[in-house]
Amino acid sequence: HHRKHNSLYVILDILKENFKTTIGANLFTLPIILYWFGRVSLIAVIANTLLLWIIPFVMCSSSVFLVFSQFGAVSARLAALPVRVLTNLFLVGTHFFASVPFATVNVPKINLTQLVFAYVVLLTVFVRKKHFKITNLHDLTLFKHEINHKKEK
Protein backbone atom coordinates (compact mmCIF):
# COMPACT_ATOMS: atom_id res chain seq x y z
CA HIS A 1 0.00 0.00 0.00
CA HIS A 2 2.98 2.27 -0.54
CA ARG A 3 1.16 3.52 -3.64
CA LYS A 4 -1.59 5.21 -1.61
CA HIS A 5 0.94 7.46 0.12
CA ASN A 6 2.60 8.64 -3.06
CA SER A 7 1.44 12.21 -3.71
CA LEU A 8 1.24 11.61 -7.48
CA TYR A 9 -1.34 8.87 -6.92
CA VAL A 10 -3.28 11.09 -4.52
CA ILE A 11 -3.41 13.80 -7.19
CA LEU A 12 -4.43 11.29 -9.85
CA ASP A 13 -7.18 9.93 -7.57
CA ILE A 14 -8.49 13.46 -7.01
CA LEU A 15 -8.46 14.15 -10.76
CA LYS A 16 -10.21 10.83 -11.43
CA GLU A 17 -12.97 11.69 -8.96
CA ASN A 18 -13.28 15.20 -10.43
CA PHE A 19 -13.52 13.68 -13.90
CA LYS A 20 -16.30 11.30 -12.85
CA THR A 21 -18.19 14.11 -11.11
CA THR A 22 -17.81 16.36 -14.14
CA ILE A 23 -19.01 13.71 -16.58
CA GLY A 24 -22.11 13.11 -14.45
CA ALA A 25 -22.84 16.81 -14.06
CA ASN A 26 -22.33 17.46 -17.78
CA LEU A 27 -24.56 14.56 -18.81
CA PHE A 28 -27.40 15.71 -16.60
CA THR A 29 -27.14 19.40 -17.52
CA LEU A 30 -26.53 18.95 -21.26
CA PRO A 31 -30.22 18.63 -22.20
CA ILE A 32 -31.08 21.88 -20.37
CA ILE A 33 -28.13 23.67 -21.96
CA LEU A 34 -29.16 22.43 -25.41
CA TYR A 35 -32.77 23.47 -24.78
CA TRP A 36 -32.03 26.99 -23.52
CA PHE A 37 -28.75 27.97 -25.16
CA GLY A 38 -27.86 25.65 -28.04
CA ARG A 39 -24.17 25.80 -27.11
CA VAL A 40 -21.84 23.04 -26.01
CA SER A 41 -18.49 23.48 -24.31
CA LEU A 42 -15.75 21.36 -25.81
CA ILE A 43 -13.44 21.89 -22.84
CA ALA A 44 -15.79 21.88 -19.85
CA VAL A 45 -14.77 18.37 -18.83
CA ILE A 46 -11.08 19.29 -18.86
CA ALA A 47 -11.62 22.64 -17.13
CA ASN A 48 -13.83 21.21 -14.39
CA THR A 49 -11.58 18.21 -13.84
CA LEU A 50 -8.60 20.49 -13.30
CA LEU A 51 -10.38 23.14 -11.20
CA LEU A 52 -13.00 21.29 -9.18
CA TRP A 53 -10.55 20.31 -6.40
CA ILE A 54 -10.32 23.98 -5.37
CA ILE A 55 -13.98 24.31 -4.34
CA PRO A 56 -13.88 22.22 -1.11
CA PHE A 57 -10.84 24.18 0.03
CA VAL A 58 -12.60 27.48 -0.69
CA MET A 59 -15.60 26.30 1.31
CA CYS A 60 -13.50 25.11 4.28
CA SER A 61 -11.31 28.20 4.34
CA SER A 62 -14.44 30.38 4.09
CA SER A 63 -15.83 28.63 7.16
CA VAL A 64 -12.59 29.29 9.04
CA PHE A 65 -12.77 32.91 7.89
CA LEU A 66 -16.31 33.26 9.26
CA VAL A 67 -15.21 32.01 12.66
CA PHE A 68 -12.08 34.18 12.82
CA SER A 69 -13.91 37.26 11.54
CA GLN A 70 -15.77 37.31 14.85
CA PHE A 71 -12.51 38.12 16.66
CA GLY A 72 -11.74 41.39 14.93
CA ALA A 73 -10.37 42.90 11.76
CA VAL A 74 -6.81 41.56 12.09
CA SER A 75 -7.85 37.93 12.51
CA ALA A 76 -10.43 38.37 9.75
CA ARG A 77 -7.80 39.68 7.31
CA LEU A 78 -5.46 36.80 8.11
CA ALA A 79 -8.20 34.20 7.81
CA ALA A 80 -9.36 35.75 4.53
CA LEU A 81 -5.97 35.21 2.89
CA PRO A 82 -6.46 31.52 1.97
CA VAL A 83 -9.97 32.31 0.72
CA ARG A 84 -8.59 35.08 -1.52
CA VAL A 85 -5.72 32.97 -2.85
CA LEU A 86 -7.92 29.96 -3.62
CA THR A 87 -10.72 32.03 -5.12
CA ASN A 88 -8.25 33.94 -7.31
CA LEU A 89 -6.67 30.66 -8.43
CA PHE A 90 -10.11 29.37 -9.39
CA LEU A 91 -10.96 32.60 -11.24
CA VAL A 92 -7.64 32.63 -13.11
CA GLY A 93 -8.30 29.04 -14.17
CA THR A 94 -11.86 29.72 -15.30
CA HIS A 95 -10.83 32.85 -17.21
CA PHE A 96 -8.03 30.90 -18.89
CA PHE A 97 -10.38 28.14 -20.05
CA ALA A 98 -13.06 30.67 -21.05
CA SER A 99 -10.53 32.44 -23.28
CA VAL A 100 -9.63 29.30 -25.26
CA PRO A 101 -10.67 29.86 -28.89
CA PHE A 102 -13.46 27.58 -30.10
CA ALA A 103 -14.07 26.34 -26.54
CA THR A 104 -17.80 26.31 -27.24
CA VAL A 105 -19.77 25.53 -30.35
CA ASN A 106 -23.30 26.41 -31.37
CA VAL A 107 -25.58 23.43 -31.94
CA PRO A 108 -29.26 23.26 -32.82
CA LYS A 109 -31.51 23.83 -29.83
CA ILE A 110 -33.71 20.92 -28.79
CA ASN A 111 -37.44 21.26 -28.21
CA LEU A 112 -39.37 20.48 -25.04
CA THR A 113 -40.29 16.96 -26.19
CA GLN A 114 -36.64 16.17 -26.87
CA LEU A 115 -35.68 17.64 -23.48
CA VAL A 116 -38.16 15.40 -21.66
CA PHE A 117 -37.09 12.38 -23.73
CA ALA A 118 -33.42 13.04 -22.93
CA TYR A 119 -34.15 13.09 -19.20
CA VAL A 120 -36.28 9.94 -19.39
CA VAL A 121 -33.37 8.16 -21.08
CA LEU A 122 -30.80 9.56 -18.63
CA LEU A 123 -32.86 8.67 -15.58
CA THR A 124 -33.60 5.18 -16.92
CA VAL A 125 -29.91 4.50 -17.48
CA PHE A 126 -29.04 6.00 -14.10
CA VAL A 127 -31.62 3.93 -12.20
CA ARG A 128 -30.63 0.71 -13.97
CA LYS A 129 -26.95 1.36 -13.38
CA LYS A 130 -27.62 1.91 -9.67
CA HIS A 131 -29.48 -1.41 -9.42
CA PHE A 132 -26.91 -3.41 -11.32
CA LYS A 133 -23.28 -2.49 -11.25
CA ILE A 134 -20.67 -4.59 -13.02
CA THR A 135 -17.48 -4.30 -11.04
CA ASN A 136 -15.36 -6.83 -12.90
CA LEU A 137 -15.35 -9.35 -15.74
CA HIS A 138 -16.48 -12.14 -13.41
CA ASP A 139 -19.67 -10.21 -12.57
CA LEU A 140 -20.38 -9.78 -16.29
CA THR A 141 -19.93 -13.51 -16.90
CA LEU A 142 -22.30 -14.33 -14.02
CA PHE A 143 -24.83 -11.81 -15.34
CA LYS A 144 -24.72 -13.31 -18.85
CA HIS A 145 -25.13 -16.79 -17.36
CA GLU A 146 -28.14 -15.60 -15.34
CA ILE A 147 -29.78 -14.08 -18.45
CA ASN A 148 -29.20 -17.25 -20.48
CA HIS A 149 -30.60 -19.36 -17.66
CA LYS A 150 -33.79 -17.23 -17.55
CA LYS A 151 -34.18 -17.53 -21.34
CA GLU A 152 -34.03 -21.33 -21.13
CA LYS A 153 -36.98 -21.45 -18.69
mmCIF file with all atom_site columns, C-alpha atoms in Angstrom:
data_model
loop_
_atom_site.group_PDB
_atom_site.id
_atom_site.type_symbol
_atom_site.label_atom_id
_atom_site.label_alt_id
_atom_site.label_comp_id
_atom_site.label_asym_id
_atom_site.label_entity_id
_atom_site.label_seq_id
_atom_site.pdbx_PDB_ins_code
_atom_site.Cartn_x
_atom_site.Cartn_y
_atom_site.Cartn_z
_atom_site.occupancy
_atom_site.B_iso_or_equiv
_atom_site.pdbx_formal_charge
_atom_site.auth_seq_id
_atom_site.auth_comp_id
_atom_site.auth_asym_id
_atom_site.auth_atom_id
_atom_site.pdbx_PDB_model_num
ATOM 1   C CA . HIS A 1 1   ? 0.000   0.000   0.000   1.00 0.00 ? 1   HIS A CA 1
ATOM 2   C CA . HIS A 1 2   ? 2.977   2.269   -0.537  1.00 0.00 ? 2   HIS A CA 1
ATOM 3   C CA . ARG A 1 3   ? 1.160   3.523   -3.641  1.00 0.00 ? 3   ARG A CA 1
ATOM 4   C CA . LYS A 1 4   ? -1.590  5.210   -1.609  1.00 0.00 ? 4   LYS A CA 1
ATOM 5   C CA . HIS A 1 5   ? 0.942   7.458   0.125   1.00 0.00 ? 5   HIS A CA 1
ATOM 6   C CA . ASN A 1 6   ? 2.601   8.637   -3.058  1.00 0.00 ? 6   ASN A CA 1
ATOM 7   C CA . SER A 1 7   ? 1.437   12.209  -3.713  1.00 0.00 ? 7   SER A CA 1
ATOM 8   C CA . LEU A 1 8   ? 1.241   11.613  -7.476  1.00 0.00 ? 8   LEU A CA 1
ATOM 9   C CA . TYR A 1 9   ? -1.336  8.866   -6.921  1.00 0.00 ? 9   TYR A CA 1
ATOM 10  C CA . VAL A 1 10  ? -3.276  11.092  -4.523  1.00 0.00 ? 10  VAL A CA 1
ATOM 11  C CA . ILE A 1 11  ? -3.413  13.800  -7.189  1.00 0.00 ? 11  ILE A CA 1
ATOM 12  C CA . LEU A 1 12  ? -4.430  11.285  -9.848  1.00 0.00 ? 12  LEU A CA 1
ATOM 13  C CA . ASP A 1 13  ? -7.176  9.929   -7.568  1.00 0.00 ? 13  ASP A CA 1
ATOM 14  C CA . ILE A 1 14  ? -8.494  13.456  -7.014  1.00 0.00 ? 14  ILE A CA 1
ATOM 15  C CA . LEU A 1 15  ? -8.455  14.146  -10.762 1.00 0.00 ? 15  LEU A CA 1
ATOM 16  C CA . LYS A 1 16  ? -10.210 10.826  -11.432 1.00 0.00 ? 16  LYS A CA 1
ATOM 17  C CA . GLU A 1 17  ? -12.973 11.692  -8.955  1.00 0.00 ? 17  GLU A CA 1
ATOM 18  C CA . ASN A 1 18  ? -13.280 15.202  -10.425 1.00 0.00 ? 18  ASN A CA 1
ATOM 19  C CA . PHE A 1 19  ? -13.517 13.677  -13.899 1.00 0.00 ? 19  PHE A CA 1
ATOM 20  C CA . LYS A 1 20  ? -16.297 11.297  -12.853 1.00 0.00 ? 20  LYS A CA 1
ATOM 21  C CA . THR A 1 21  ? -18.194 14.106  -11.113 1.00 0.00 ? 21  THR A CA 1
ATOM 22  C CA . THR A 1 22  ? -17.807 16.356  -14.136 1.00 0.00 ? 22  THR A CA 1
ATOM 23  C CA . ILE A 1 23  ? -19.011 13.706  -16.581 1.00 0.00 ? 23  ILE A CA 1
ATOM 24  C CA . GLY A 1 24  ? -22.110 13.111  -14.445 1.00 0.00 ? 24  GLY A CA 1
ATOM 25  C CA . ALA A 1 25  ? -22.836 16.805  -14.065 1.00 0.00 ? 25  ALA A CA 1
ATOM 26  C CA . ASN A 1 26  ? -22.329 17.462  -17.784 1.00 0.00 ? 26  ASN A CA 1
ATOM 27  C CA . LEU A 1 27  ? -24.558 14.559  -18.809 1.00 0.00 ? 27  LEU A CA 1
ATOM 28  C CA . PHE A 1 28  ? -27.396 15.714  -16.595 1.00 0.00 ? 28  PHE A CA 1
ATOM 29  C CA . THR A 1 29  ? -27.144 19.402  -17.521 1.00 0.00 ? 29  THR A CA 1
ATOM 30  C CA . LEU A 1 30  ? -26.527 18.953  -21.257 1.00 0.00 ? 30  LEU A CA 1
ATOM 31  C CA . PRO A 1 31  ? -30.221 18.632  -22.203 1.00 0.00 ? 31  PRO A CA 1
ATOM 32  C CA . ILE A 1 32  ? -31.080 21.877  -20.365 1.00 0.00 ? 32  ILE A CA 1
ATOM 33  C CA . ILE A 1 33  ? -28.131 23.666  -21.962 1.00 0.00 ? 33  ILE A CA 1
ATOM 34  C CA . LEU A 1 34  ? -29.161 22.433  -25.414 1.00 0.00 ? 34  LEU A CA 1
ATOM 35  C CA . TYR A 1 35  ? -32.765 23.470  -24.779 1.00 0.00 ? 35  TYR A CA 1
ATOM 36  C CA . TRP A 1 36  ? -32.025 26.987  -23.521 1.00 0.00 ? 36  TRP A CA 1
ATOM 37  C CA . PHE A 1 37  ? -28.748 27.972  -25.157 1.00 0.00 ? 37  PHE A CA 1
ATOM 38  C CA . GLY A 1 38  ? -27.863 25.646  -28.036 1.00 0.00 ? 38  GLY A CA 1
ATOM 39  C CA . ARG A 1 39  ? -24.174 25.802  -27.106 1.00 0.00 ? 39  ARG A CA 1
ATOM 40  C CA . VAL A 1 40  ? -21.837 23.042  -26.011 1.00 0.00 ? 40  VAL A CA 1
ATOM 41  C CA . SER A 1 41  ? -18.494 23.483  -24.310 1.00 0.00 ? 41  SER A CA 1
ATOM 42  C CA . LEU A 1 42  ? -15.751 21.364  -25.805 1.00 0.00 ? 42  LEU A CA 1
ATOM 43  C CA . ILE A 1 43  ? -13.436 21.893  -22.842 1.00 0.00 ? 43  ILE A CA 1
ATOM 44  C CA . ALA A 1 44  ? -15.794 21.876  -19.854 1.00 0.00 ? 44  ALA A CA 1
ATOM 45  C CA . VAL A 1 45  ? -14.774 18.373  -18.827 1.00 0.00 ? 45  VAL A CA 1
ATOM 46  C CA . ILE A 1 46  ? -11.079 19.294  -18.858 1.00 0.00 ? 46  ILE A CA 1
ATOM 47  C CA . ALA A 1 47  ? -11.618 22.640  -17.131 1.00 0.00 ? 47  ALA A CA 1
ATOM 48  C CA . ASN A 1 48  ? -13.831 21.212  -14.392 1.00 0.00 ? 48  ASN A CA 1
ATOM 49  C CA . THR A 1 49  ? -11.577 18.212  -13.840 1.00 0.00 ? 49  THR A CA 1
ATOM 50  C CA . LEU A 1 50  ? -8.599  20.493  -13.304 1.00 0.00 ? 50  LEU A CA 1
ATOM 51  C CA . LEU A 1 51  ? -10.380 23.145  -11.203 1.00 0.00 ? 51  LEU A CA 1
ATOM 52  C CA . LEU A 1 52  ? -13.001 21.286  -9.177  1.00 0.00 ? 52  LEU A CA 1
ATOM 53  C CA . TRP A 1 53  ? -10.551 20.314  -6.404  1.00 0.00 ? 53  TRP A CA 1
ATOM 54  C CA . ILE A 1 54  ? -10.322 23.976  -5.368  1.00 0.00 ? 54  ILE A CA 1
ATOM 55  C CA . ILE A 1 55  ? -13.981 24.307  -4.337  1.00 0.00 ? 55  ILE A CA 1
ATOM 56  C CA . PRO A 1 56  ? -13.884 22.217  -1.114  1.00 0.00 ? 56  PRO A CA 1
ATOM 57  C CA . PHE A 1 57  ? -10.836 24.183  0.035   1.00 0.00 ? 57  PHE A CA 1
ATOM 58  C CA . VAL A 1 58  ? -12.601 27.478  -0.694  1.00 0.00 ? 58  VAL A CA 1
ATOM 59  C CA . MET A 1 59  ? -15.596 26.296  1.313   1.00 0.00 ? 59  MET A CA 1
ATOM 60  C CA . CYS A 1 60  ? -13.502 25.111  4.279   1.00 0.00 ? 60  CYS A CA 1
ATOM 61  C CA . SER A 1 61  ? -11.312 28.203  4.335   1.00 0.00 ? 61  SER A CA 1
ATOM 62  C CA . SER A 1 62  ? -14.437 30.383  4.094   1.00 0.00 ? 62  SER A CA 1
ATOM 63  C CA . SER A 1 63  ? -15.834 28.634  7.162   1.00 0.00 ? 63  SER A CA 1
ATOM 64  C CA . VAL A 1 64  ? -12.592 29.285  9.035   1.00 0.00 ? 64  VAL A CA 1
ATOM 65  C CA . PHE A 1 65  ? -12.766 32.907  7.890   1.00 0.00 ? 65  PHE A CA 1
ATOM 66  C CA . LEU A 1 66  ? -16.307 33.256  9.257   1.00 0.00 ? 66  LEU A CA 1
ATOM 67  C CA . VAL A 1 67  ? -15.212 32.007  12.660  1.00 0.00 ? 67  VAL A CA 1
ATOM 68  C CA . PHE A 1 68  ? -12.083 34.180  12.822  1.00 0.00 ? 68  PHE A CA 1
ATOM 69  C CA . SER A 1 69  ? -13.915 37.260  11.539  1.00 0.00 ? 69  SER A CA 1
ATOM 70  C CA . GLN A 1 70  ? -15.770 37.310  14.853  1.00 0.00 ? 70  GLN A CA 1
ATOM 71  C CA . PHE A 1 71  ? -12.505 38.116  16.661  1.00 0.00 ? 71  PHE A CA 1
ATOM 72  C CA . GLY A 1 72  ? -11.744 41.388  14.933  1.00 0.00 ? 72  GLY A CA 1
ATOM 73  C CA . ALA A 1 73  ? -10.368 42.896  11.758  1.00 0.00 ? 73  ALA A CA 1
ATOM 74  C CA . VAL A 1 74  ? -6.812  41.561  12.094  1.00 0.00 ? 74  VAL A CA 1
ATOM 75  C CA . SER A 1 75  ? -7.850  37.931  12.515  1.00 0.00 ? 75  SER A CA 1
ATOM 76  C CA . ALA A 1 76  ? -10.435 38.367  9.747   1.00 0.00 ? 76  ALA A CA 1
ATOM 77  C CA . ARG A 1 77  ? -7.800  39.677  7.308   1.00 0.00 ? 77  ARG A CA 1
ATOM 78  C CA . LEU A 1 78  ? -5.457  36.804  8.113   1.00 0.00 ? 78  LEU A CA 1
ATOM 79  C CA . ALA A 1 79  ? -8.201  34.200  7.814   1.00 0.00 ? 79  ALA A CA 1
ATOM 80  C CA . ALA A 1 80  ? -9.363  35.745  4.529   1.00 0.00 ? 80  ALA A CA 1
ATOM 81  C CA . LEU A 1 81  ? -5.970  35.208  2.889   1.00 0.00 ? 81  LEU A CA 1
ATOM 82  C CA . PRO A 1 82  ? -6.463  31.522  1.969   1.00 0.00 ? 82  PRO A CA 1
ATOM 83  C CA . VAL A 1 83  ? -9.970  32.312  0.719   1.00 0.00 ? 83  VAL A CA 1
ATOM 84  C CA . ARG A 1 84  ? -8.592  35.077  -1.519  1.00 0.00 ? 84  ARG A CA 1
ATOM 85  C CA . VAL A 1 85  ? -5.724  32.970  -2.849  1.00 0.00 ? 85  VAL A CA 1
ATOM 86  C CA . LEU A 1 86  ? -7.917  29.965  -3.621  1.00 0.00 ? 86  LEU A CA 1
ATOM 87  C CA . THR A 1 87  ? -10.721 32.032  -5.122  1.00 0.00 ? 87  THR A CA 1
ATOM 88  C CA . ASN A 1 88  ? -8.255  33.940  -7.308  1.00 0.00 ? 88  ASN A CA 1
ATOM 89  C CA . LEU A 1 89  ? -6.672  30.655  -8.426  1.00 0.00 ? 89  LEU A CA 1
ATOM 90  C CA . PHE A 1 90  ? -10.112 29.374  -9.393  1.00 0.00 ? 90  PHE A CA 1
ATOM 91  C CA . LEU A 1 91  ? -10.961 32.596  -11.244 1.00 0.00 ? 91  LEU A CA 1
ATOM 92  C CA . VAL A 1 92  ? -7.640  32.633  -13.109 1.00 0.00 ? 92  VAL A CA 1
ATOM 93  C CA . GLY A 1 93  ? -8.296  29.041  -14.172 1.00 0.00 ? 93  GLY A CA 1
ATOM 94  C CA . THR A 1 94  ? -11.860 29.717  -15.299 1.00 0.00 ? 94  THR A CA 1
ATOM 95  C CA . HIS A 1 95  ? -10.828 32.851  -17.207 1.00 0.00 ? 95  HIS A CA 1
ATOM 96  C CA . PHE A 1 96  ? -8.030  30.904  -18.885 1.00 0.00 ? 96  PHE A CA 1
ATOM 97  C CA . PHE A 1 97  ? -10.377 28.144  -20.050 1.00 0.00 ? 97  PHE A CA 1
ATOM 98  C CA . ALA A 1 98  ? -13.058 30.670  -21.048 1.00 0.00 ? 98  ALA A CA 1
ATOM 99  C CA . SER A 1 99  ? -10.529 32.437  -23.285 1.00 0.00 ? 99  SER A CA 1
ATOM 100 C CA . VAL A 1 100 ? -9.627  29.304  -25.263 1.00 0.00 ? 100 VAL A CA 1
ATOM 101 C CA . PRO A 1 101 ? -10.670 29.859  -28.886 1.00 0.00 ? 101 PRO A CA 1
ATOM 102 C CA . PHE A 1 102 ? -13.462 27.576  -30.102 1.00 0.00 ? 102 PHE A CA 1
ATOM 103 C CA . ALA A 1 103 ? -14.072 26.335  -26.538 1.00 0.00 ? 103 ALA A CA 1
ATOM 104 C CA . THR A 1 104 ? -17.798 26.307  -27.238 1.00 0.00 ? 104 THR A CA 1
ATOM 105 C CA . VAL A 1 105 ? -19.767 25.526  -30.351 1.00 0.00 ? 105 VAL A CA 1
ATOM 106 C CA . ASN A 1 106 ? -23.298 26.408  -31.374 1.00 0.00 ? 106 ASN A CA 1
ATOM 107 C CA . VAL A 1 107 ? -25.578 23.433  -31.942 1.00 0.00 ? 107 VAL A CA 1
ATOM 108 C CA . PRO A 1 108 ? -29.261 23.264  -32.821 1.00 0.00 ? 108 PRO A CA 1
ATOM 109 C CA . LYS A 1 109 ? -31.511 23.825  -29.828 1.00 0.00 ? 109 LYS A CA 1
ATOM 110 C CA . ILE A 1 110 ? -33.705 20.921  -28.792 1.00 0.00 ? 110 ILE A CA 1
ATOM 111 C CA . ASN A 1 111 ? -37.442 21.264  -28.209 1.00 0.00 ? 111 ASN A CA 1
ATOM 112 C CA . LEU A 1 112 ? -39.368 20.482  -25.037 1.00 0.00 ? 112 LEU A CA 1
ATOM 113 C CA . THR A 1 113 ? -40.291 16.965  -26.188 1.00 0.00 ? 113 THR A CA 1
ATOM 114 C CA . GLN A 1 114 ? -36.642 16.174  -26.873 1.00 0.00 ? 114 GLN A CA 1
ATOM 115 C CA . LEU A 1 115 ? -35.682 17.639  -23.484 1.00 0.00 ? 115 LEU A CA 1
ATOM 116 C CA . VAL A 1 116 ? -38.165 15.403  -21.663 1.00 0.00 ? 116 VAL A CA 1
ATOM 117 C CA . PHE A 1 117 ? -37.091 12.382  -23.731 1.00 0.00 ? 117 PHE A CA 1
ATOM 118 C CA . ALA A 1 118 ? -33.424 13.042  -22.935 1.00 0.00 ? 118 ALA A CA 1
ATOM 119 C CA . TYR A 1 119 ? -34.153 13.092  -19.197 1.00 0.00 ? 119 TYR A CA 1
ATOM 120 C CA . VAL A 1 120 ? -36.278 9.938   -19.385 1.00 0.00 ? 120 VAL A CA 1
ATOM 121 C CA . VAL A 1 121 ? -33.366 8.159   -21.077 1.00 0.00 ? 121 VAL A CA 1
ATOM 122 C CA . LEU A 1 122 ? -30.796 9.560   -18.628 1.00 0.00 ? 122 LEU A CA 1
ATOM 123 C CA . LEU A 1 123 ? -32.862 8.672   -15.581 1.00 0.00 ? 123 LEU A CA 1
ATOM 124 C CA . THR A 1 124 ? -33.604 5.177   -16.922 1.00 0.00 ? 124 THR A CA 1
ATOM 125 C CA . VAL A 1 125 ? -29.912 4.504   -17.482 1.00 0.00 ? 125 VAL A CA 1
ATOM 126 C CA . PHE A 1 126 ? -29.036 6.004   -14.101 1.00 0.00 ? 126 PHE A CA 1
ATOM 127 C CA . VAL A 1 127 ? -31.617 3.930   -12.204 1.00 0.00 ? 127 VAL A CA 1
ATOM 128 C CA . ARG A 1 128 ? -30.630 0.712   -13.972 1.00 0.00 ? 128 ARG A CA 1
ATOM 129 C CA . LYS A 1 129 ? -26.951 1.360   -13.381 1.00 0.00 ? 129 LYS A CA 1
ATOM 130 C CA . LYS A 1 130 ? -27.617 1.911   -9.672  1.00 0.00 ? 130 LYS A CA 1
ATOM 131 C CA . HIS A 1 131 ? -29.475 -1.409  -9.416  1.00 0.00 ? 131 HIS A CA 1
ATOM 132 C CA . PHE A 1 132 ? -26.911 -3.414  -11.325 1.00 0.00 ? 132 PHE A CA 1
ATOM 133 C CA . LYS A 1 133 ? -23.276 -2.494  -11.245 1.00 0.00 ? 133 LYS A CA 1
ATOM 134 C CA . ILE A 1 134 ? -20.672 -4.593  -13.024 1.00 0.00 ? 134 ILE A CA 1
ATOM 135 C CA . THR A 1 135 ? -17.477 -4.298  -11.043 1.00 0.00 ? 135 THR A CA 1
ATOM 136 C CA . ASN A 1 136 ? -15.360 -6.830  -12.897 1.00 0.00 ? 136 ASN A CA 1
ATOM 137 C CA . LEU A 1 137 ? -15.347 -9.346  -15.741 1.00 0.00 ? 137 LEU A CA 1
ATOM 138 C CA . HIS A 1 138 ? -16.477 -12.141 -13.405 1.00 0.00 ? 138 HIS A CA 1
ATOM 139 C CA . ASP A 1 139 ? -19.674 -10.210 -12.568 1.00 0.00 ? 139 ASP A CA 1
ATOM 140 C CA . LEU A 1 140 ? -20.378 -9.777  -16.286 1.00 0.00 ? 140 LEU A CA 1
ATOM 141 C CA . THR A 1 141 ? -19.928 -13.511 -16.896 1.00 0.00 ? 141 THR A CA 1
ATOM 142 C CA . LEU A 1 142 ? -22.297 -14.334 -14.023 1.00 0.00 ? 142 LEU A CA 1
ATOM 143 C CA . PHE A 1 143 ? -24.827 -11.812 -15.336 1.00 0.00 ? 143 PHE A CA 1
ATOM 144 C CA . LYS A 1 144 ? -24.723 -13.310 -18.854 1.00 0.00 ? 144 LYS A CA 1
ATOM 145 C CA . HIS A 1 145 ? -25.132 -16.793 -17.358 1.00 0.00 ? 145 HIS A CA 1
ATOM 146 C CA . GLU A 1 146 ? -28.142 -15.600 -15.343 1.00 0.00 ? 146 GLU A CA 1
ATOM 147 C CA . ILE A 1 147 ? -29.777 -14.080 -18.446 1.00 0.00 ? 147 ILE A CA 1
ATOM 148 C CA . ASN A 1 148 ? -29.198 -17.247 -20.481 1.00 0.00 ? 148 ASN A CA 1
ATOM 149 C CA . HIS A 1 149 ? -30.605 -19.355 -17.658 1.00 0.00 ? 149 HIS A CA 1
ATOM 150 C CA . LYS A 1 150 ? -33.786 -17.234 -17.554 1.00 0.00 ? 150 LYS A CA 1
ATOM 151 C CA . LYS A 1 151 ? -34.181 -17.528 -21.341 1.00 0.00 ? 151 LYS A CA 1
ATOM 152 C CA . GLU A 1 152 ? -34.034 -21.332 -21.127 1.00 0.00 ? 152 GLU A CA 1
ATOM 153 C CA . LYS A 1 153 ? -36.983 -21.449 -18.692 1.00 0.00 ? 153 LYS A CA 1
#
